[in-house]
GROMACS .gro file of C-alpha atoms in nm:
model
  365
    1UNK     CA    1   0.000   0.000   0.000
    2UNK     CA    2   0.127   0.358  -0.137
    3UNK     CA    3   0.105   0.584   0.155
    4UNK     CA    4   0.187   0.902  -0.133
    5UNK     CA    5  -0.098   1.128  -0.196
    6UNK     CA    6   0.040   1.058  -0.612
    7UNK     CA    7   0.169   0.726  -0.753
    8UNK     CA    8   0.479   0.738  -0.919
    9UNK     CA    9   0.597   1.044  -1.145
   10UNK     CA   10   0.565   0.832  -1.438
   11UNK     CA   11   0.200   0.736  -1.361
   12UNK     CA   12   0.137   1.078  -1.285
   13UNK     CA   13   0.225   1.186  -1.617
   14UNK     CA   14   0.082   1.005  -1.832
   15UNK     CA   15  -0.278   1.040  -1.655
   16UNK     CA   16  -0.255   1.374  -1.724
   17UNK     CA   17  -0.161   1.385  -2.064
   18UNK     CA   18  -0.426   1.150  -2.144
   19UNK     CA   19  -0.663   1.405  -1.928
   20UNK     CA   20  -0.504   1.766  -2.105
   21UNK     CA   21  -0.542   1.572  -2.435
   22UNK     CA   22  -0.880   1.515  -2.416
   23UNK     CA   23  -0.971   1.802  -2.253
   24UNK     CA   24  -0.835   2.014  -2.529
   25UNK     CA   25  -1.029   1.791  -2.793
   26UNK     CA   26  -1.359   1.878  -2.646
   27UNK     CA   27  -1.342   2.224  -2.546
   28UNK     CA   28  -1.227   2.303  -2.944
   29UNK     CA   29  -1.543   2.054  -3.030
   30UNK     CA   30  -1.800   2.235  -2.829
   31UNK     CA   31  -1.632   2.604  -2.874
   32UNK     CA   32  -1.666   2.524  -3.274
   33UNK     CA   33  -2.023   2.385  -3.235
   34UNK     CA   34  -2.148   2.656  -3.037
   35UNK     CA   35  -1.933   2.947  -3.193
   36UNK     CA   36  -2.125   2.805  -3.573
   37UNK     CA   37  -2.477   2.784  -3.416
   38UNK     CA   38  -2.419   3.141  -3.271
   39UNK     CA   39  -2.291   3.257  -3.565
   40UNK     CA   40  -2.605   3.115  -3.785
   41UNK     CA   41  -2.786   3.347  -3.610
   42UNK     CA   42  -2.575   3.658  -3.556
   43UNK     CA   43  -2.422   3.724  -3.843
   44UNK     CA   44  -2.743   3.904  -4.036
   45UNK     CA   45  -2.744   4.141  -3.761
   46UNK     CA   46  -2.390   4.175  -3.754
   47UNK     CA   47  -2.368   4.247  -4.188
   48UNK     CA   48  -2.715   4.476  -4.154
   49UNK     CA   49  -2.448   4.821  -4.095
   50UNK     CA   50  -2.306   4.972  -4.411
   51UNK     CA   51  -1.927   4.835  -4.476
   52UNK     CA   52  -1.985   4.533  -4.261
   53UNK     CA   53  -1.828   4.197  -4.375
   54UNK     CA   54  -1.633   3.932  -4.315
   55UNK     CA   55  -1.434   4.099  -4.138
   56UNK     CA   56  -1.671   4.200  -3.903
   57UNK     CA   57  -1.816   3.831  -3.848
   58UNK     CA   58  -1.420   3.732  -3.761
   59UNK     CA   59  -1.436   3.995  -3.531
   60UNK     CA   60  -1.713   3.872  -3.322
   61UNK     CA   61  -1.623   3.552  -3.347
   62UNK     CA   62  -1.281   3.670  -3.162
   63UNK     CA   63  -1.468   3.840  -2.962
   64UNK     CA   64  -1.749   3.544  -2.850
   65UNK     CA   65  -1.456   3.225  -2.861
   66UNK     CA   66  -1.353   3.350  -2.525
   67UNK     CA   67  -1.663   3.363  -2.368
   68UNK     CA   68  -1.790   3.012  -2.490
   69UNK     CA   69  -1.430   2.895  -2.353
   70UNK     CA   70  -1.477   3.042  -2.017
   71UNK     CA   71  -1.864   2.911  -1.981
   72UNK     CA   72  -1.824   2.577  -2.064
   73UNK     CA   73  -1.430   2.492  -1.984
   74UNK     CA   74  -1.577   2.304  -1.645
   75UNK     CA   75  -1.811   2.107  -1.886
   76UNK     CA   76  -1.517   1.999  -2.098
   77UNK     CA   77  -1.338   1.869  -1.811
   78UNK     CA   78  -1.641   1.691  -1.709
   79UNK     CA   79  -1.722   1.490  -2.071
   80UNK     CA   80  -1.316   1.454  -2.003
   81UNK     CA   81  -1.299   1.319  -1.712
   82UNK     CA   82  -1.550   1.052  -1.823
   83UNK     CA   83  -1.403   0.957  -2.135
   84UNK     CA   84  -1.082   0.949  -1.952
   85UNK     CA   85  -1.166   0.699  -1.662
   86UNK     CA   86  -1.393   0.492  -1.892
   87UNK     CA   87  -1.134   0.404  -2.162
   88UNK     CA   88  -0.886   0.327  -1.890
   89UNK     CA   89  -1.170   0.120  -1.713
   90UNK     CA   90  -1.197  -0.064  -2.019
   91UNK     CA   91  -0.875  -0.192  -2.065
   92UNK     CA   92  -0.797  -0.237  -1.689
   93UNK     CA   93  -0.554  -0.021  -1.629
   94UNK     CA   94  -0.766   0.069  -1.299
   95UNK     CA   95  -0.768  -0.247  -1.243
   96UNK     CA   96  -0.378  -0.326  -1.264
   97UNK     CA   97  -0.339   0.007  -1.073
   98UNK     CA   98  -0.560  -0.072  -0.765
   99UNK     CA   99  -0.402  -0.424  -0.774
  100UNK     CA  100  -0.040  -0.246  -0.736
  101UNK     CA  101  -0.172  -0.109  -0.403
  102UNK     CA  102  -0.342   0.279  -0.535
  103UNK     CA  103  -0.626   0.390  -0.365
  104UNK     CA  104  -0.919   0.515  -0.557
  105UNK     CA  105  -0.780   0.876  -0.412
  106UNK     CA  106  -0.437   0.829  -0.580
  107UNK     CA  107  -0.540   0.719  -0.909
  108UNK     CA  108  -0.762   1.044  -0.897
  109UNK     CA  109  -0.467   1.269  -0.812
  110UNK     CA  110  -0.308   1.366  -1.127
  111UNK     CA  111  -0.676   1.428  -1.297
  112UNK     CA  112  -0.705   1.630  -0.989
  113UNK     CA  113  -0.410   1.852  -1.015
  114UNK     CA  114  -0.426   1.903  -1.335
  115UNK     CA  115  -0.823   2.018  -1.273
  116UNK     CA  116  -0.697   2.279  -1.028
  117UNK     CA  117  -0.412   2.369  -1.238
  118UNK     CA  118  -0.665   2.441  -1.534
  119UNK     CA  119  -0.893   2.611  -1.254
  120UNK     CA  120  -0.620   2.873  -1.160
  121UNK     CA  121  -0.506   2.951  -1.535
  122UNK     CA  122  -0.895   2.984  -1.577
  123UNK     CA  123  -0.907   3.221  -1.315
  124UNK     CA  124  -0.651   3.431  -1.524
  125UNK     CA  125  -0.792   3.405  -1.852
  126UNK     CA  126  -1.134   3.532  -1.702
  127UNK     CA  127  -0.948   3.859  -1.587
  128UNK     CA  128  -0.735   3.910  -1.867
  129UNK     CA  129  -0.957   3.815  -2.148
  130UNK     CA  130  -1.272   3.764  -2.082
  131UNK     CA  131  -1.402   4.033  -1.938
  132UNK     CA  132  -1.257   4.266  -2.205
  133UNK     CA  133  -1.462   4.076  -2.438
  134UNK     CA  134  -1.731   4.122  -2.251
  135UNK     CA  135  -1.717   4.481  -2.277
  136UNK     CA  136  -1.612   4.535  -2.601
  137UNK     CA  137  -1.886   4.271  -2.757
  138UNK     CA  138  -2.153   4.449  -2.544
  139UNK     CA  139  -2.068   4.829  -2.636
  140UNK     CA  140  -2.037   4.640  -3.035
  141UNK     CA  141  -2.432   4.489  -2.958
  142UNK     CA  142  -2.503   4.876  -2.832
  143UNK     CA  143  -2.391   5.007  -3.112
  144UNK     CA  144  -2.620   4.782  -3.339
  145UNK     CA  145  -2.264   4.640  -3.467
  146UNK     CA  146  -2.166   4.990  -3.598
  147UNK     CA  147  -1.824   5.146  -3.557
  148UNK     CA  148  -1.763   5.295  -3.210
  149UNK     CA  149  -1.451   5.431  -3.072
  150UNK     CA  150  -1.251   5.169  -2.892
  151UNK     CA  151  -1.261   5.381  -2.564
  152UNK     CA  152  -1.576   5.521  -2.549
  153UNK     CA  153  -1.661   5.352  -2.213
  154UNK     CA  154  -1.972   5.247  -2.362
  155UNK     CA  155  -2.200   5.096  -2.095
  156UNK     CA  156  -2.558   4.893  -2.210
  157UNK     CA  157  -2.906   4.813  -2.086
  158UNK     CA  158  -2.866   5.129  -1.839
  159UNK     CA  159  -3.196   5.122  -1.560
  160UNK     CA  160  -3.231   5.417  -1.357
  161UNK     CA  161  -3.498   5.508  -1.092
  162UNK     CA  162  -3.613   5.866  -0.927
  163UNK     CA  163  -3.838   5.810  -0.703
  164UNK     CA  164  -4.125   5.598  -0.876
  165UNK     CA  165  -4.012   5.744  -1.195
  166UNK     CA  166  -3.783   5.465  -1.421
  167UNK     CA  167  -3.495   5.618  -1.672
  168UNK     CA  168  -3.355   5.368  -1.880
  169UNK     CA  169  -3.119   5.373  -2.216
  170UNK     CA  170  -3.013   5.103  -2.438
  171UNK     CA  171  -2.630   5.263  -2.357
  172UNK     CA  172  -2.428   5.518  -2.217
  173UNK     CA  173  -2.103   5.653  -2.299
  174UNK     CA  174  -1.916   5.937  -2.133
  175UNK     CA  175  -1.853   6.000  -1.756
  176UNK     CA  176  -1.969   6.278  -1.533
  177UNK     CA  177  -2.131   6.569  -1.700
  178UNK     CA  178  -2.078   6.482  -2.031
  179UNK     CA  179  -2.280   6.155  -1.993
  180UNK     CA  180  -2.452   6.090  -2.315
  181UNK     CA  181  -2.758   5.857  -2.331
  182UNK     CA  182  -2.849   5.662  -2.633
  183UNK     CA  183  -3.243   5.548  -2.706
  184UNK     CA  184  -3.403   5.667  -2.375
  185UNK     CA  185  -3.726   5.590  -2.229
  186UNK     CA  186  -3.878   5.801  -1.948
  187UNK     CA  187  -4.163   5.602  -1.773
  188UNK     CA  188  -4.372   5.783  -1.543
  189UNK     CA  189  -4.515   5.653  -1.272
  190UNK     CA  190  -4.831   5.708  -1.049
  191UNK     CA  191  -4.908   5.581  -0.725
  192UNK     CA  192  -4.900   5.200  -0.712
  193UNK     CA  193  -4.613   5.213  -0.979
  194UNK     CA  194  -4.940   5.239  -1.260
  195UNK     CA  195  -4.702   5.379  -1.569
  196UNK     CA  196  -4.908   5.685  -1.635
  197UNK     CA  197  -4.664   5.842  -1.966
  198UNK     CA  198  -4.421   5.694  -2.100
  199UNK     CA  199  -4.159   5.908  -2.308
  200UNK     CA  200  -3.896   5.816  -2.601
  201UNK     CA  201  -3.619   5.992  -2.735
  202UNK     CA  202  -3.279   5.934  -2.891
  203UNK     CA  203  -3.065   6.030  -2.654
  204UNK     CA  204  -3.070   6.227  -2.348
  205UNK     CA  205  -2.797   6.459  -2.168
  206UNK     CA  206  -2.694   6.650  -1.849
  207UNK     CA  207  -2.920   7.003  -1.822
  208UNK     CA  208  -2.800   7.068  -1.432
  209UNK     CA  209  -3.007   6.943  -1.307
  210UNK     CA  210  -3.193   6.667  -1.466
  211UNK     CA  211  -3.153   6.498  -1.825
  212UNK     CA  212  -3.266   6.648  -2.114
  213UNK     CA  213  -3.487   6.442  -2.398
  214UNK     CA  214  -3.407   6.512  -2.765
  215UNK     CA  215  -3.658   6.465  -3.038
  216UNK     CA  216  -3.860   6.331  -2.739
  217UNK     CA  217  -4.202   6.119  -2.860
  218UNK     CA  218  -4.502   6.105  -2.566
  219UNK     CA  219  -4.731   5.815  -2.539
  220UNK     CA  220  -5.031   5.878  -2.302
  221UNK     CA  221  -5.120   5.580  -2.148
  222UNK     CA  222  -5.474   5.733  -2.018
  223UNK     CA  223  -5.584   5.825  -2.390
  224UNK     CA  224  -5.388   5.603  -2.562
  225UNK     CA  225  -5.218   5.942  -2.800
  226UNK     CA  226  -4.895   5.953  -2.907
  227UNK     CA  227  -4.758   6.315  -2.994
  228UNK     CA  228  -4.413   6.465  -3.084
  229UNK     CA  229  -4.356   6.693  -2.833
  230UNK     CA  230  -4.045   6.993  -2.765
  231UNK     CA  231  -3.729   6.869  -2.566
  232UNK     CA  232  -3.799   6.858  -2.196
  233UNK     CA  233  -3.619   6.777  -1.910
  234UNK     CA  234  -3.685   6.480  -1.675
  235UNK     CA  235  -3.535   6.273  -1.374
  236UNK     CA  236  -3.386   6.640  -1.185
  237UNK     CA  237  -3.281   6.441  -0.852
  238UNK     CA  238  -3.049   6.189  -1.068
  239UNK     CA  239  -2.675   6.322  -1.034
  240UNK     CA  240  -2.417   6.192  -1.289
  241UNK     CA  241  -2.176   6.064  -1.017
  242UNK     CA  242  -2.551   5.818  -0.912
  243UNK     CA  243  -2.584   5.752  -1.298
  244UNK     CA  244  -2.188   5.629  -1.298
  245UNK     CA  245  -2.212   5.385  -1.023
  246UNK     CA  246  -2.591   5.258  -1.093
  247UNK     CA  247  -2.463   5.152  -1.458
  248UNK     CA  248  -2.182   4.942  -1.380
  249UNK     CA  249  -2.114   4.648  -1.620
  250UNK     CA  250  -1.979   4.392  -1.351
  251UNK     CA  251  -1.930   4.177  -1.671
  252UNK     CA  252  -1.658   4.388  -1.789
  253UNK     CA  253  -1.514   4.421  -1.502
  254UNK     CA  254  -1.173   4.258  -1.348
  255UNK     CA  255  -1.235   4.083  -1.029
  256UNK     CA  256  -1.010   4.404  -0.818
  257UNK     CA  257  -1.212   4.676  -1.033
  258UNK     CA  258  -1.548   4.493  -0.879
  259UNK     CA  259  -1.421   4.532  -0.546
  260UNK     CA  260  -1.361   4.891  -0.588
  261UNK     CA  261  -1.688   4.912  -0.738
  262UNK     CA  262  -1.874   4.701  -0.418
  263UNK     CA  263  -1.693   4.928  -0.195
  264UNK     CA  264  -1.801   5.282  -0.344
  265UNK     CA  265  -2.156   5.178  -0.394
  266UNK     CA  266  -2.138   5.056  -0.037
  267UNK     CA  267  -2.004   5.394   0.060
  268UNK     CA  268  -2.312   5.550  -0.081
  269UNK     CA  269  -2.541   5.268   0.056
  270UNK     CA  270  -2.624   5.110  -0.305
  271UNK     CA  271  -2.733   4.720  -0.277
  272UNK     CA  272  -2.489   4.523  -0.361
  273UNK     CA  273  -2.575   4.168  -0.273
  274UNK     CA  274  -2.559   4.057  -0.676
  275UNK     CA  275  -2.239   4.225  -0.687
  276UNK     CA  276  -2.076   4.042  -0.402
  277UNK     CA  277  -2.227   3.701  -0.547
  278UNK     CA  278  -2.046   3.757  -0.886
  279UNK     CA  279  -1.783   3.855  -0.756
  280UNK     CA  280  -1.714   3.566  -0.444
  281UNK     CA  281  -1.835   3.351  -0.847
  282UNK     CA  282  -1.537   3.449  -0.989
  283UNK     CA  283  -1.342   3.237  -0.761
  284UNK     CA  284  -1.598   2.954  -0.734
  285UNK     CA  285  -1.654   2.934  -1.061
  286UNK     CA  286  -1.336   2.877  -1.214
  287UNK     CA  287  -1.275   2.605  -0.920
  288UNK     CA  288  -1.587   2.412  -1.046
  289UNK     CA  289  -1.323   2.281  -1.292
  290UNK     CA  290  -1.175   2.111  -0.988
  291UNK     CA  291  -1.512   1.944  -0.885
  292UNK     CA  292  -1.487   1.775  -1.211
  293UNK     CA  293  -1.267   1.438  -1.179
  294UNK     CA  294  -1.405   1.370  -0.830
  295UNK     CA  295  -1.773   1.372  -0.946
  296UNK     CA  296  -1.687   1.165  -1.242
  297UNK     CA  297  -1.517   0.963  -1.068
  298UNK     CA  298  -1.794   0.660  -1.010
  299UNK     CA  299  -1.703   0.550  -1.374
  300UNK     CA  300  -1.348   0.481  -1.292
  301UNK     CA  301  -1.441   0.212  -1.080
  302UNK     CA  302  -1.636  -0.143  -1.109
  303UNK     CA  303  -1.567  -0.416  -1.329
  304UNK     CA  304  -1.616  -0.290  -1.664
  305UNK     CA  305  -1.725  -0.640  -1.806
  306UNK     CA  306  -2.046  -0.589  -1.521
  307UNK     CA  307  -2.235  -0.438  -1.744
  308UNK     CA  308  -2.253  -0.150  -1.522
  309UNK     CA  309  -1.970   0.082  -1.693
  310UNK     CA  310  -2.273   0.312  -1.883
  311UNK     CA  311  -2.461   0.328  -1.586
  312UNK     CA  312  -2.224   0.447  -1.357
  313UNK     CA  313  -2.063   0.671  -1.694
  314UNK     CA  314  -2.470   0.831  -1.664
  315UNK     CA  315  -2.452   0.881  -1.310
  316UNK     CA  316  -2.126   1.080  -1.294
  317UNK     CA  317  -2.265   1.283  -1.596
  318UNK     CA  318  -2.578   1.351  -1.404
  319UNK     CA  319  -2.359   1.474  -1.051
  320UNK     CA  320  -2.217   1.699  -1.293
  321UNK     CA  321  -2.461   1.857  -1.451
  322UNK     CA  322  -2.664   1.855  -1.107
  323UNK     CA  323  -2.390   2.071  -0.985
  324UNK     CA  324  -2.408   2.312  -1.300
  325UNK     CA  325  -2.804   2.337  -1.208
  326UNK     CA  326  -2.743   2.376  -0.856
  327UNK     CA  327  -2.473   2.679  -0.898
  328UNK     CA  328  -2.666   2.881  -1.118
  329UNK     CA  329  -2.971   2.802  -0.957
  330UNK     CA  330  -2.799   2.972  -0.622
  331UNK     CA  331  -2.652   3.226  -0.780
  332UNK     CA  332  -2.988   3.386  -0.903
  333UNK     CA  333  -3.135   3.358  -0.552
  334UNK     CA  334  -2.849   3.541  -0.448
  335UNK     CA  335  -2.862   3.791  -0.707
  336UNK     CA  336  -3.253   3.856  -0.584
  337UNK     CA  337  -3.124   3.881  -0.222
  338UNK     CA  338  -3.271   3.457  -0.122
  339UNK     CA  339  -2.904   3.350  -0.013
  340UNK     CA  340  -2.629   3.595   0.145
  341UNK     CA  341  -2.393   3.656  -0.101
  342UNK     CA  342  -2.120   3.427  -0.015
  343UNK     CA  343  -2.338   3.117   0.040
  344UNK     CA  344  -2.494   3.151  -0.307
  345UNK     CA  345  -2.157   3.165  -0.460
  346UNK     CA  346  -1.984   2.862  -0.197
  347UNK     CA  347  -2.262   2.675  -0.111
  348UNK     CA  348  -2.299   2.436  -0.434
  349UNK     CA  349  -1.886   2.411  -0.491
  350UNK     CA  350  -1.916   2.261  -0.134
  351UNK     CA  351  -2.215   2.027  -0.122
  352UNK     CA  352  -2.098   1.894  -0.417
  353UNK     CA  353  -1.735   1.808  -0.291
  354UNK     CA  354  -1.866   1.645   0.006
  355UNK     CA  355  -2.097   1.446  -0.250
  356UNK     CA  356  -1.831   1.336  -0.447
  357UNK     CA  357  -1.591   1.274  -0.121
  358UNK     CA  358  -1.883   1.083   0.011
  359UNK     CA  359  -1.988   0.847  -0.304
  360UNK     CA  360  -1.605   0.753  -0.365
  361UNK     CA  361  -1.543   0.698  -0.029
  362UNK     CA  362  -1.857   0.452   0.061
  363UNK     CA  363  -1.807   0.292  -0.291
  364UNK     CA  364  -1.415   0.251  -0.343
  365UNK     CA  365  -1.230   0.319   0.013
   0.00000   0.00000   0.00000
């Protein structure tokens, strides 16, 4: 009996080439199959501007590759981990390794470090890449796929509220006073919320106080008219430095810049519960790559000439996909304020490591 937490160097090796190998093959199988379905359905939108091309399609498809990576890199280490441990099931070499003394634990162990290996260079990737795509693709999607300047600090899908009153904007770009807002719509609001006028216009700007409607249309909810009225000047109590931190895109933002942005909205006594979920996420998530092995692991194990190698093959899939529902299930109850913060972002990364401790344990140690 091996008392080492890894068998032998060579052992350890060549697990996780086999792993990286295969991991690599379907990540670039579902990234391709993904990035053409998306594509089949983008890229009218995206050639709908005047000069648009291929050029343009290339660009979002730059721009959406590392998004698919990051969202479903824990899924590819999942399908992975089962092809992995079945084919070696297969032609017992889990077999000749348990009968050289390894514990289910230490024939685990390389998949496992090089799951948390692939965790922490996700980690990076998220910060460095990612959520620059994120911003860029979303001020792109603002822009209708147009040409914007590359630092306009574009922000989208901007929601406001004065008092019962709603301001919202399909995007923003400037900073301070010279905050410009694109395709505005000014609902107003009677007691019981009942939207009494709602107003359109094409953009809106500072007037000191208040925001100013251009080419402003009126729709009277009462009498049902719709009339083209003069510019006019709505939401007075909303300051540019509330409009800055109430249209934060946490998405494009690196996992320091969120703190910074938790902090000053907690400063001005913002909520910021779905704030603090996403970002305590951006550490569980990336570790859900970790979860991986030890939740596929049931297939590893059991004679594979039981008949019972697809069955157990299903029931690691389903522990991993449970854990996928689970997470994002407790992530939106923590975004709506159901779970504190940092249980809707640990919670499921836990419960499913004890599940997986707890199944390999009672069936292999």
């Amino acid at each position: 009996m091996q008392f080492d937490f890894f068998p032998s160097r060579t052992l350890t090796i060549y697990l996780a080439k086999l792993f990286v190998v295969r991991i690599f093959a379907v990540l670039v199988m579902l990234v391709l199959v993904l990035l053409a379905l998306d594509l089949l359905g983008s890229t009218g939108k995206i050639l709908e501007p005047d000069g648009n091309g291929q050029a343009e399609i290339l660009k979002y498809a730059g721009l959406r590759v590392p998004q698919l990576i990051s969202r479903f890199l824990p899924y590819s280490v999942l399908l992975a981990t089962l092809i992995t441990l079945v084919t070696l099931n297969q032609n017992s070499e889990v077999v000749a390794m348990k009968a050289a003394g390894l514990s289910a634990h230490q024939v685990l162990s390389p998949l496992l470090l090089t799951a948390a290996i692939l965790a922490v260079v996700s980690f990076g990737f998220n910060e460095r890449v990612v959520t620059r795509a994120n911003s860029t693709l979303k001020a792109w999607e603002a822009a209708d796929y147009g040409k914007i300047p590359e630092d306009s600090g574009t922000r989208t899908n901007v929601y406001l509220t004065d008092g019962q009153n709603i301001l919202s904007a399909s995007s923003l770009t400037g900073t301070g006073e010279t905050i410009v807002l694109e395709n505005v719509t000014w609902d107003a609001r009677g007691p019981g919320g009942i939207v009494t006028e709602q107003i359109r216009a094409t953009r809106a700007t500072y007037a000191a106080p208040g925001w100013r409607l251009e080419n402003p249309r009126s729709f009277d909810v009462g009498s049902a008219d719709i009339e083209d009225i003069e510019n006019t000047v709505v939401g007075e109590s909303l300051t540019p430095a509330q409009i800055d931190l109430q249209s934060i895109d946490t998405d494009g933002q690196s996992f320091w810049e969120l703190a910074e942005t938790i902090g000053a909205l907690d400063a001005v006594g913002r909520r910021t519960s779905e704030m603090r979920a996403k970002w305590w996420h951006r550490i569980s998530g990336p570790l859900a790559a970790f979860l991986m092995p030890l939740l596929g692991s049931i297939a590893a194990f059991g004679l594979a000439r039981s008949g019972q190698l697809f069955v157990r093959a299903i029931v690691g899939m389903a522990l991993g996909f449970a854990y996928f529902v689970v997470d994002n299930a407790a992530l939106a109850m923590g975004s709506f304020g159901g779970y504190p913060p940092f249980l809707a972002a640990w919670a499921p990364f836990f419960l499913f490591l004890l599940v997986g401790e707890t199944v390999l344990i009672r069936t292999e140690e």
